[in-house]
């Protein structure tokens, strides 16, 4: 098996690790993380360094590539942009847990992860660096733009379009033939029965616009502050 690294030694990184191990297509050699000290042990694997160490790591471990295991869509995009500057030819793998159900002619982009219990029905298209979390469901002919995500137990109807960077939070339900714009967030437990514009937070059953939002605004409970992450990731190389 060819060697890969996981960017992000958090709880989400551990779940992605589990997917890669159980899929058994690649060998994980360790984590890359800007917030954890080099040598820190996570699930039996070492933090090998930060993104700055990537050129050395590629050579030292003969890396095929890796995957960004960061739950926040905006931050995941920042890390991809950062890696592009440090190692322009770096490759990204996708990870699909063997307990996921993937239908006929489904396309899954690079860097995307499909967690256990996920169902993706026929002809769906998943963009790059997307997350389909535990027990979420994307019905036939759905489309997820790059850097978008479905949280655990989300259920999405057929002919669905999810915009770039948008997130559907825990347990939300989306009826068929719905389009959600870019960088919008659907609150946990919501029921979406109409199209959703760009850059909004919606919540409720039926879901209604609560406020406008900016693309970098955090939406995950307990995540590191966006200001500290953005400051670190936007430093000049």
Short mmCIF file of N, CA and C in Angstrom, two decimals, residues 6-20 28 30-33 42-43 45 67-71 113 115:
data_model
loop_
_atom_site.label_atom_id
_atom_site.label_comp_id
_atom_site.label_asym_id
_atom_site.label_seq_id
_atom_site.Cartn_x
_atom_site.Cartn_y
_atom_site.Cartn_z
N UNK A 6 -2.63 12.40 7.03
CA UNK A 6 -3.91 13.04 7.33
C UNK A 6 -3.61 14.42 7.91
N UNK A 7 -4.20 15.46 7.33
CA UNK A 7 -4.07 16.81 7.85
C UNK A 7 -5.17 17.05 8.87
N UNK A 8 -4.77 17.23 10.13
CA UNK A 8 -5.74 17.47 11.18
C UNK A 8 -5.80 16.31 12.16
N UNK A 9 -5.23 16.51 13.36
CA UNK A 9 -5.17 15.45 14.35
C UNK A 9 -6.26 15.62 15.41
N UNK A 10 -7.44 16.03 14.98
CA UNK A 10 -8.57 16.23 15.88
C UNK A 10 -9.46 14.99 15.89
N UNK A 11 -10.63 15.11 16.53
CA UNK A 11 -11.57 14.00 16.52
C UNK A 11 -12.02 13.64 15.12
N UNK A 12 -12.23 14.65 14.29
CA UNK A 12 -12.61 14.37 12.90
C UNK A 12 -11.49 13.62 12.18
N UNK A 13 -10.24 13.99 12.48
CA UNK A 13 -9.11 13.27 11.90
C UNK A 13 -9.10 11.81 12.29
N UNK A 14 -9.51 11.51 13.52
CA UNK A 14 -9.56 10.12 13.97
C UNK A 14 -10.61 9.32 13.20
N UNK A 15 -11.74 9.96 12.90
CA UNK A 15 -12.79 9.27 12.15
C UNK A 15 -12.34 9.03 10.71
N UNK A 16 -11.67 10.01 10.12
CA UNK A 16 -11.13 9.83 8.77
C UNK A 16 -10.08 8.71 8.77
N UNK A 17 -9.23 8.69 9.80
CA UNK A 17 -8.25 7.60 9.94
C UNK A 17 -8.94 6.25 9.94
N UNK A 18 -10.04 6.14 10.69
CA UNK A 18 -10.77 4.87 10.75
C UNK A 18 -11.29 4.47 9.37
N UNK A 19 -11.79 5.44 8.60
CA UNK A 19 -12.26 5.15 7.24
C UNK A 19 -11.13 4.62 6.36
N UNK A 20 -9.98 5.28 6.43
CA UNK A 20 -8.85 4.87 5.58
C UNK A 20 -8.35 3.49 5.99
N UNK A 28 -1.55 4.89 6.29
CA UNK A 28 -1.36 6.17 6.96
C UNK A 28 -0.04 6.14 7.73
N UNK A 30 1.07 9.02 9.42
CA UNK A 30 0.96 9.97 10.51
C UNK A 30 0.09 11.15 10.16
N UNK A 31 0.06 12.11 11.09
CA UNK A 31 -0.75 13.32 10.95
C UNK A 31 0.13 14.53 10.65
N UNK A 32 -0.46 15.49 9.97
CA UNK A 32 0.13 16.82 9.81
C UNK A 32 -0.82 17.80 10.49
N UNK A 33 -0.29 18.61 11.42
CA UNK A 33 -1.15 19.49 12.20
C UNK A 33 -0.37 20.71 12.67
N UNK A 42 -1.58 10.32 18.39
CA UNK A 42 -3.03 10.33 18.20
C UNK A 42 -3.44 8.99 17.60
N UNK A 43 -4.20 8.22 18.37
CA UNK A 43 -4.65 6.89 17.90
C UNK A 43 -3.50 6.03 17.40
N UNK A 45 -0.65 7.04 16.09
CA UNK A 45 0.12 7.67 15.01
C UNK A 45 0.71 8.99 15.53
N UNK A 67 -5.09 13.56 2.82
CA UNK A 67 -6.47 14.03 2.89
C UNK A 67 -6.58 15.06 4.00
N UNK A 68 -7.41 16.09 3.78
CA UNK A 68 -7.61 17.14 4.77
C UNK A 68 -8.77 16.74 5.67
N UNK A 69 -8.47 16.42 6.92
CA UNK A 69 -9.49 15.98 7.88
C UNK A 69 -9.83 17.11 8.83
N UNK A 70 -10.43 18.15 8.29
CA UNK A 70 -10.85 19.32 9.06
C UNK A 70 -12.34 19.54 8.80
N UNK A 71 -13.14 19.54 9.85
CA UNK A 71 -14.59 19.55 9.67
C UNK A 71 -15.15 20.83 9.12
N UNK A 113 -14.50 12.61 1.82
CA UNK A 113 -14.59 11.48 2.74
C UNK A 113 -16.05 11.09 2.93
N UNK A 115 -18.33 8.69 5.33
CA UNK A 115 -18.28 8.04 6.63
C UNK A 115 -19.14 6.78 6.67
#
